[in-house]
PDB file of C-alpha atoms in Angstrom:
ATOM      1  CA  UNK A 108     117.686 -30.874 -26.849  1.00  0.00           C
ATOM      2  CA  UNK A 109     116.064 -32.280 -23.737  1.00  0.00           C
ATOM      3  CA  UNK A 110     114.109 -29.868 -21.727  1.00  0.00           C
ATOM      4  CA  UNK A 111     114.377 -29.631 -17.920  1.00  0.00           C
ATOM      5  CA  UNK A 112     111.691 -31.199 -15.848  1.00  0.00           C
ATOM      6  CA  UNK A 113     109.659 -28.966 -13.577  1.00  0.00           C
ATOM      7  CA  UNK A 114     110.701 -29.072 -10.011  1.00  0.00           C
ATOM      8  CA  UNK A 115     108.245 -30.214  -7.387  1.00  0.00           C
ATOM      9  CA  UNK A 116     106.878 -27.886  -4.708  1.00  0.00           C
ATOM     10  CA  UNK A 117     107.971 -29.164  -1.269  1.00  0.00           C
ATOM     11  CA  UNK A 118     106.008 -28.144   1.793  1.00  0.00           C
ATOM     12  CA  UNK A 119     108.320 -28.848   4.881  1.00  0.00           C
ATOM     13  CA  UNK A 120     107.017 -30.345   8.001  1.00  0.00           C
ATOM     14  CA  UNK A 121     103.931 -28.222   8.613  1.00  0.00           C
ATOM     15  CA  UNK A 122     104.418 -25.975  11.738  1.00  0.00           C
ATOM     16  CA  UNK A 123     101.044 -24.255  11.692  1.00  0.00           C
ATOM     17  CA  UNK A 124     101.927 -21.341   9.368  1.00  0.00           C
ATOM     18  CA  UNK A 125      99.611 -20.520   6.438  1.00  0.00           C
ATOM     19  CA  UNK A 126     100.626 -22.157   3.107  1.00  0.00           C
ATOM     20  CA  UNK A 127      99.990 -20.128  -0.016  1.00  0.00           C
ATOM     21  CA  UNK A 128     100.810 -22.318  -3.044  1.00  0.00           C
ATOM     22  CA  UNK A 129     100.764 -21.482  -6.773  1.00  0.00           C
ATOM     23  CA  UNK A 130      97.032 -22.198  -6.818  1.00  0.00           C
ATOM     24  CA  UNK A 131      96.162 -19.776  -4.055  1.00  0.00           C
ATOM     25  CA  UNK A 132      98.309 -16.915  -5.191  1.00  0.00           C
ATOM     26  CA  UNK A 133      99.849 -17.167  -8.686  1.00  0.00           C
ATOM     27  CA  UNK A 134     101.579 -13.728  -8.323  1.00  0.00           C
ATOM     28  CA  UNK A 135     103.438 -14.807  -5.223  1.00  0.00           C
ATOM     29  CA  UNK A 136     102.551 -11.602  -3.358  1.00  0.00           C
ATOM     30  CA  UNK A 137     100.250 -12.949  -0.584  1.00  0.00           C
ATOM     31  CA  UNK A 138     100.517 -11.535   2.890  1.00  0.00           C
ATOM     32  CA  UNK A 139      98.589 -11.808   6.128  1.00  0.00           C
ATOM     33  CA  UNK A 140      96.179  -8.959   5.181  1.00  0.00           C
ATOM     34  CA  UNK A 141      95.435 -10.159   1.662  1.00  0.00           C
ATOM     35  CA  UNK A 142      92.095 -11.623   2.680  1.00  0.00           C
ATOM     36  CA  UNK A 143      93.255 -15.285   2.205  1.00  0.00           C
ATOM     37  CA  UNK A 144      91.712 -17.612   4.740  1.00  0.00           C
ATOM     38  CA  UNK A 145      94.021 -18.188   7.821  1.00  0.00           C
ATOM     39  CA  UNK A 146      94.980 -21.840   8.208  1.00  0.00           C
ATOM     40  CA  UNK A 147      97.229 -21.332  11.100  1.00  0.00           C
ATOM     41  CA  UNK A 148      95.520 -23.933  13.208  1.00  0.00           C
ATOM     42  CA  UNK A 149      95.771 -26.625  10.544  1.00  0.00           C
ATOM     43  CA  UNK A 150      97.541 -29.948  11.189  1.00  0.00           C
ATOM     44  CA  UNK A 151      99.866 -31.566   8.571  1.00  0.00           C
ATOM     45  CA  UNK A 152      96.974 -33.837   7.552  1.00  0.00           C
ATOM     46  CA  UNK A 153      94.636 -30.935   7.153  1.00  0.00           C
ATOM     47  CA  UNK A 154      97.191 -29.056   5.099  1.00  0.00           C
ATOM     48  CA  UNK A 155      97.717 -32.135   2.980  1.00  0.00           C
ATOM     49  CA  UNK A 156      94.035 -32.543   2.254  1.00  0.00           C
ATOM     50  CA  UNK A 157      93.719 -28.778   1.318  1.00  0.00           C
ATOM     51  CA  UNK A 158      96.701 -28.903  -0.943  1.00  0.00           C
ATOM     52  CA  UNK A 159      95.536 -31.992  -2.581  1.00  0.00           C
ATOM     53  CA  UNK A 160      92.112 -30.547  -3.386  1.00  0.00           C
ATOM     54  CA  UNK A 161      93.737 -27.364  -4.898  1.00  0.00           C
ATOM     55  CA  UNK A 162      96.268 -29.227  -7.052  1.00  0.00           C
ATOM     56  CA  UNK A 163      95.600 -29.203 -10.862  1.00  0.00           C
ATOM     57  CA  UNK A 164      94.462 -32.470 -12.510  1.00  0.00           C
ATOM     58  CA  UNK A 165      97.471 -34.760 -13.113  1.00  0.00           C
ATOM     59  CA  UNK A 166      99.622 -33.313 -10.398  1.00  0.00           C
ATOM     60  CA  UNK A 167     100.709 -35.722  -7.648  1.00  0.00           C
ATOM     61  CA  UNK A 168     100.426 -34.659  -4.021  1.00  0.00           C
ATOM     62  CA  UNK A 169     102.260 -36.911  -1.409  1.00  0.00           C
ATOM     63  CA  UNK A 170     102.962 -36.835   2.374  1.00  0.00           C
ATOM     64  CA  UNK A 171     106.397 -38.309   3.012  1.00  0.00           C
ATOM     65  CA  UNK A 172     108.280 -38.156   6.304  1.00  0.00           C
ATOM     66  CA  UNK A 173     106.269 -35.082   7.438  1.00  0.00           C
ATOM     67  CA  UNK A 174     106.777 -33.161   4.134  1.00  0.00           C
ATOM     68  CA  UNK A 175     104.181 -32.450   1.488  1.00  0.00           C
ATOM     69  CA  UNK A 176     105.368 -32.782  -2.073  1.00  0.00           C
ATOM     70  CA  UNK A 177     103.497 -31.518  -5.115  1.00  0.00           C
ATOM     71  CA  UNK A 178     104.883 -32.858  -8.287  1.00  0.00           C
ATOM     72  CA  UNK A 179     103.841 -31.963 -11.865  1.00  0.00           C
ATOM     73  CA  UNK A 180     103.040 -34.719 -14.431  1.00  0.00           C
ATOM     74  CA  UNK A 181     105.956 -36.785 -15.611  1.00  0.00           C
ATOM     75  CA  UNK A 182     107.365 -36.529 -19.031  1.00  0.00           C
ATOM     76  CA  UNK A 183     106.723 -39.058 -21.838  1.00  0.00           C
ATOM     77  CA  UNK A 184     109.926 -41.095 -21.417  1.00  0.00           C
ATOM     78  CA  UNK A 185     108.931 -41.716 -17.775  1.00  0.00           C
ATOM     79  CA  UNK A 186     105.474 -42.943 -18.806  1.00  0.00           C
ATOM     80  CA  UNK A 187     106.850 -45.141 -21.580  1.00  0.00           C
ATOM     81  CA  UNK A 188     108.987 -47.061 -18.935  1.00  0.00           C
ATOM     82  CA  UNK A 189     106.069 -47.375 -16.578  1.00  0.00           C
ATOM     83  CA  UNK A 190     103.891 -48.684 -19.517  1.00  0.00           C
ATOM     84  CA  UNK A 191     106.650 -51.204 -20.597  1.00  0.00           C
ATOM     85  CA  UNK A 192     107.085 -52.530 -16.933  1.00  0.00           C
ATOM     86  CA  UNK A 193     103.306 -52.971 -16.596  1.00  0.00           C
ATOM     87  CA  UNK A 194     103.179 -54.717 -20.010  1.00  0.00           C
ATOM     88  CA  UNK A 195     105.946 -57.214 -19.049  1.00  0.00           C
ATOM     89  CA  UNK A 196     104.264 -57.969 -15.764  1.00  0.00           C
ATOM     90  CA  UNK A 197     100.997 -58.660 -17.618  1.00  0.00           C
ATOM     91  CA  UNK A 198     102.761 -61.048 -19.958  1.00  0.00           C
ATOM     92  CA  UNK A 199     105.069 -62.821 -17.470  1.00  0.00           C
ATOM     93  CA  UNK A 200     103.404 -63.067 -14.192  1.00  0.00           C
ATOM     94  CA  UNK A 201     102.289 -66.627 -13.543  1.00  0.00           C
ATOM     95  CA  UNK A 202      99.428 -65.730 -11.296  1.00  0.00           C
ATOM     96  CA  UNK A 203      96.415 -64.636 -13.365  1.00  0.00           C
ATOM     97  CA  UNK A 204      94.752 -63.044 -10.255  1.00  0.00           C
ATOM     98  CA  UNK A 205      97.280 -60.171 -10.209  1.00  0.00           C
ATOM     99  CA  UNK A 206      96.675 -56.744 -11.603  1.00  0.00           C
ATOM    100  CA  UNK A 207      98.729 -53.688 -12.344  1.00  0.00           C
ATOM    101  CA  UNK A 208      97.644 -50.418 -10.783  1.00  0.00           C
ATOM    102  CA  UNK A 209      98.951 -46.943 -11.673  1.00  0.00           C
ATOM    103  CA  UNK A 210      98.118 -43.836  -9.745  1.00  0.00           C
ATOM    104  CA  UNK A 211      96.819 -45.592  -6.657  1.00  0.00           C
ATOM    105  CA  UNK A 212      97.028 -43.833  -3.425  1.00  0.00           C
ATOM    106  CA  UNK A 213      98.544 -45.839  -0.472  1.00  0.00           C
ATOM    107  CA  UNK A 214      98.770 -45.315   3.280  1.00  0.00           C
ATOM    108  CA  UNK A 215     102.203 -46.505   4.517  1.00  0.00           C
ATOM    109  CA  UNK A 216     103.677 -46.145   8.050  1.00  0.00           C
ATOM    110  CA  UNK A 217     105.802 -43.148   8.581  1.00  0.00           C
ATOM    111  CA  UNK A 218     108.349 -42.497  11.323  1.00  0.00           C
ATOM    112  CA  UNK A 219     105.639 -40.895  13.485  1.00  0.00           C
ATOM    113  CA  UNK A 220     102.377 -40.880  11.481  1.00  0.00           C
ATOM    114  CA  UNK A 221     100.840 -42.342   8.462  1.00  0.00           C
ATOM    115  CA  UNK A 222     102.228 -41.290   5.035  1.00  0.00           C
ATOM    116  CA  UNK A 223     100.322 -40.900   1.729  1.00  0.00           C
ATOM    117  CA  UNK A 224     102.264 -42.069  -1.387  1.00  0.00           C
ATOM    118  CA  UNK A 225     101.417 -42.746  -4.959  1.00  0.00           C
ATOM    119  CA  UNK A 226     103.852 -45.229  -6.532  1.00  0.00           C
ATOM    120  CA  UNK A 227     104.132 -45.266 -10.313  1.00  0.00           C
ATOM    121  CA  UNK A 228     103.050 -48.910 -10.378  1.00  0.00           C
ATOM    122  CA  UNK A 229     101.643 -51.366  -7.825  1.00  0.00           C
ATOM    123  CA  UNK A 230     101.144 -55.127  -8.272  1.00  0.00           C
ATOM    124  CA  UNK A 231      98.358 -56.572  -6.223  1.00  0.00           C
ATOM    125  CA  UNK A 232      95.484 -59.156  -6.383  1.00  0.00           C
ATOM    126  CA  UNK A 233      92.410 -58.136  -8.334  1.00  0.00           C
ATOM    127  CA  UNK A 234      89.883 -56.341  -6.073  1.00  0.00           C
ATOM    128  CA  UNK A 235      92.547 -55.078  -3.670  1.00  0.00           C
ATOM    129  CA  UNK A 236      91.264 -51.502  -4.107  1.00  0.00           C
ATOM    130  CA  UNK A 237      87.492 -52.150  -4.820  1.00  0.00           C
ATOM    131  CA  UNK A 238      86.121 -49.403  -2.728  1.00  0.00           C
ATOM    132  CA  UNK A 239      85.346 -45.658  -2.786  1.00  0.00           C
ATOM    133  CA  UNK A 240      88.429 -44.630  -0.764  1.00  0.00           C
ATOM    134  CA  UNK A 241      91.132 -42.283  -2.202  1.00  0.00           C
ATOM    135  CA  UNK A 242      93.931 -43.718   0.059  1.00  0.00           C
ATOM    136  CA  UNK A 243      94.278 -47.463   0.657  1.00  0.00           C
ATOM    137  CA  UNK A 244      96.187 -49.775   2.998  1.00  0.00           C
ATOM    138  CA  UNK A 245      99.145 -51.531   1.482  1.00  0.00           C
ATOM    139  CA  UNK A 246      98.010 -55.082   2.637  1.00  0.00           C
ATOM    140  CA  UNK A 247      98.369 -57.574  -0.060  1.00  0.00           C
ATOM    141  CA  UNK A 248     100.550 -55.572  -2.406  1.00  0.00           C
ATOM    142  CA  UNK A 249     103.384 -57.730  -3.831  1.00  0.00           C
ATOM    143  CA  UNK A 250     105.413 -55.058  -5.594  1.00  0.00           C
ATOM    144  CA  UNK A 251     105.629 -51.279  -5.978  1.00  0.00           C
ATOM    145  CA  UNK A 252     107.738 -49.615  -8.618  1.00  0.00           C
ATOM    146  CA  UNK A 253     109.081 -46.148  -9.035  1.00  0.00           C
ATOM    147  CA  UNK A 254     110.612 -44.596 -12.154  1.00  0.00           C
ATOM    148  CA  UNK A 255     112.797 -41.628 -11.149  1.00  0.00           C
ATOM    149  CA  UNK A 256     112.552 -38.094 -12.544  1.00  0.00           C
ATOM    150  CA  UNK A 257     115.026 -35.352 -11.716  1.00  0.00           C
ATOM    151  CA  UNK A 258     112.457 -33.877  -9.396  1.00  0.00           C
ATOM    152  CA  UNK A 259     111.628 -37.109  -7.554  1.00  0.00           C
ATOM    153  CA  UNK A 260     114.837 -39.147  -7.546  1.00  0.00           C
ATOM    154  CA  UNK A 261     115.993 -38.223  -4.033  1.00  0.00           C
ATOM    155  CA  UNK A 262     112.804 -39.306  -2.382  1.00  0.00           C
ATOM    156  CA  UNK A 263     112.498 -42.384  -4.517  1.00  0.00           C
ATOM    157  CA  UNK A 264     115.972 -43.483  -3.587  1.00  0.00           C
ATOM    158  CA  UNK A 265     115.731 -42.744   0.217  1.00  0.00           C
ATOM    159  CA  UNK A 266     112.559 -41.622   1.899  1.00  0.00           C
ATOM    160  CA  UNK A 267     109.990 -43.905   0.055  1.00  0.00           C
ATOM    161  CA  UNK A 268     112.063 -47.041   0.804  1.00  0.00           C
ATOM    162  CA  UNK A 269     111.343 -46.530   4.477  1.00  0.00           C
ATOM    163  CA  UNK A 270     107.580 -46.324   4.073  1.00  0.00           C
ATOM    164  CA  UNK A 271     107.344 -49.339   1.680  1.00  0.00           C
ATOM    165  CA  UNK A 272     109.556 -51.396   3.997  1.00  0.00           C
ATOM    166  CA  UNK A 273     107.538 -50.518   7.020  1.00  0.00           C
ATOM    167  CA  UNK A 274     104.376 -51.526   5.153  1.00  0.00           C
ATOM    168  CA  UNK A 275     105.888 -54.980   4.513  1.00  0.00           C
ATOM    169  CA  UNK A 276     105.635 -54.687   0.652  1.00  0.00           C
ATOM    170  CA  UNK A 277     107.825 -57.675  -0.462  1.00  0.00           C
ATOM    171  CA  UNK A 278     109.495 -55.900  -3.415  1.00  0.00           C
ATOM    172  CA  UNK A 279     110.228 -52.378  -4.169  1.00  0.00           C
ATOM    173  CA  UNK A 280     111.519 -51.896  -7.781  1.00  0.00           C
ATOM    174  CA  UNK A 281     113.429 -48.730  -8.326  1.00  0.00           C
ATOM    175  CA  UNK A 282     114.240 -47.788 -11.885  1.00  0.00           C
ATOM    176  CA  UNK A 283     116.722 -44.911 -11.740  1.00  0.00           C
ATOM    177  CA  UNK A 284     117.015 -43.106 -14.991  1.00  0.00           C
ATOM    178  CA  UNK A 285     119.480 -40.601 -13.759  1.00  0.00           C
ATOM    179  CA  UNK A 286     121.870 -43.264 -12.422  1.00  0.00           C
ATOM    180  CA  UNK A 287     121.221 -45.657 -15.317  1.00  0.00           C
ATOM    181  CA  UNK A 288     120.497 -48.674 -12.980  1.00  0.00           C
ATOM    182  CA  UNK A 289     117.667 -50.657 -11.460  1.00  0.00           C
ATOM    183  CA  UNK A 290     117.618 -51.698  -7.728  1.00  0.00           C
ATOM    184  CA  UNK A 291     115.520 -54.545  -6.605  1.00  0.00           C
ATOM    185  CA  UNK A 292     114.738 -54.055  -2.894  1.00  0.00           C
ATOM    186  CA  UNK A 293     113.327 -57.156  -1.263  1.00  0.00           C
ATOM    187  CA  UNK A 294     112.950 -58.808   2.161  1.00  0.00           C
ATOM    188  CA  UNK A 295     111.594 -55.870   4.114  1.00  0.00           C
ATOM    189  CA  UNK A 296     112.984 -55.484   7.759  1.00  0.00           C
ATOM    190  CA  UNK A 297     111.933 -52.640   9.828  1.00  0.00           C
ATOM    191  CA  UNK A 298     112.337 -49.319   7.843  1.00  0.00           C
ATOM    192  CA  UNK A 299     114.586 -50.902   5.256  1.00  0.00           C
ATOM    193  CA  UNK A 300     115.048 -53.828   2.968  1.00  0.00           C
ATOM    194  CA  UNK A 301     117.701 -56.553   3.645  1.00  0.00           C
ATOM    195  CA  UNK A 302     118.484 -57.139  -0.033  1.00  0.00           C
ATOM    196  CA  UNK A 303     119.121 -54.480  -2.729  1.00  0.00           C
ATOM    197  CA  UNK A 304     120.996 -55.744  -5.704  1.00  0.00           C
ATOM    198  CA  UNK A 305     121.661 -53.321  -8.578  1.00  0.00           C
ATOM    199  CA  UNK A 306     121.633 -53.896 -12.293  1.00  0.00           C
ATOM    200  CA  UNK A 307     122.617 -51.603 -15.158  1.00  0.00           C
ATOM    201  CA  UNK A 308     119.732 -50.449 -17.391  1.00  0.00           C
ATOM    202  CA  UNK A 309     119.630 -52.686 -20.438  1.00  0.00           C
ATOM    203  CA  UNK A 310     120.328 -55.925 -18.452  1.00  0.00           C
ATOM    204  CA  UNK A 311     117.884 -58.621 -17.598  1.00  0.00           C
ATOM    205  CA  UNK A 312     116.713 -58.117 -14.045  1.00  0.00           C
ATOM    206  CA  UNK A 313     115.544 -61.145 -11.994  1.00  0.00           C
ATOM    207  CA  UNK A 314     112.697 -60.371  -9.750  1.00  0.00           C
ATOM    208  CA  UNK A 315     112.418 -62.432  -6.495  1.00  0.00           C
ATOM    209  CA  UNK A 316     109.296 -64.262  -5.159  1.00  0.00           C
ATOM    210  CA  UNK A 317     106.413 -63.670  -5.080  1.00  0.00           C
ATOM    211  CA  UNK A 318     106.944 -62.294  -8.742  1.00  0.00           C
ATOM    212  CA  UNK A 319     109.619 -64.789  -9.847  1.00  0.00           C
ATOM    213  CA  UNK A 320     110.391 -63.726 -13.469  1.00  0.00           C
ATOM    214  CA  UNK A 321     112.869 -61.727 -15.408  1.00  0.00           C
ATOM    215  CA  UNK A 322     112.320 -58.077 -16.359  1.00  0.00           C
ATOM    216  CA  UNK A 323     113.935 -57.084 -19.727  1.00  0.00           C
ATOM    217  CA  UNK A 324     115.152 -53.518 -19.211  1.00  0.00           C
ATOM    218  CA  UNK A 325     116.583 -53.309 -22.773  1.00  0.00           C
ATOM    219  CA  UNK A 326     113.087 -52.545 -23.758  1.00  0.00           C
ATOM    220  CA  UNK A 327     113.140 -49.225 -21.766  1.00  0.00           C
TER     221      UNK A 327
END
């Protein structure tokens, strides 16, 4: 029997109140007099940095549309799909200068301020992230891919589209396990993509330029 995936922790648009996550107070009984440092003057960015530093290894912390998401590690099926997509890109991409990146932090434009996202996979020229920074500009990225989990599907289908489109990333590949389909978003325009054809999982999915090859989803 399949086990349920852990739900993410969502920190809504930070309004200046102190945030006590599971890493600060595992018993959930914190209060203003508990001796915990008061962060009431923190900005969203400061709160994001503090939560990122406190998150256990392997957990993903993202800032999307003014909300901070803390997501536990994905399950094995999710990682097998990411690995297969990466493998096919490596075999089929005509440009030998391209590389597959997993777990790379990106800065993308938000509605009012910069967002911090970590796509499941990014395709970019070799050397695109050759620095000591944790968060990188999305310049030069040809494709980002997300594989949904029950805990991430809503933002993969909606909120992340806007950031990736605003950043001008040519292709956003959404592999939706819950819906059993793949959506290929291309031709970014403003905060959306002009094209978004859908394919059933198991079909061959044509990827537009600059990739220009077929992804075989029957291998998922």
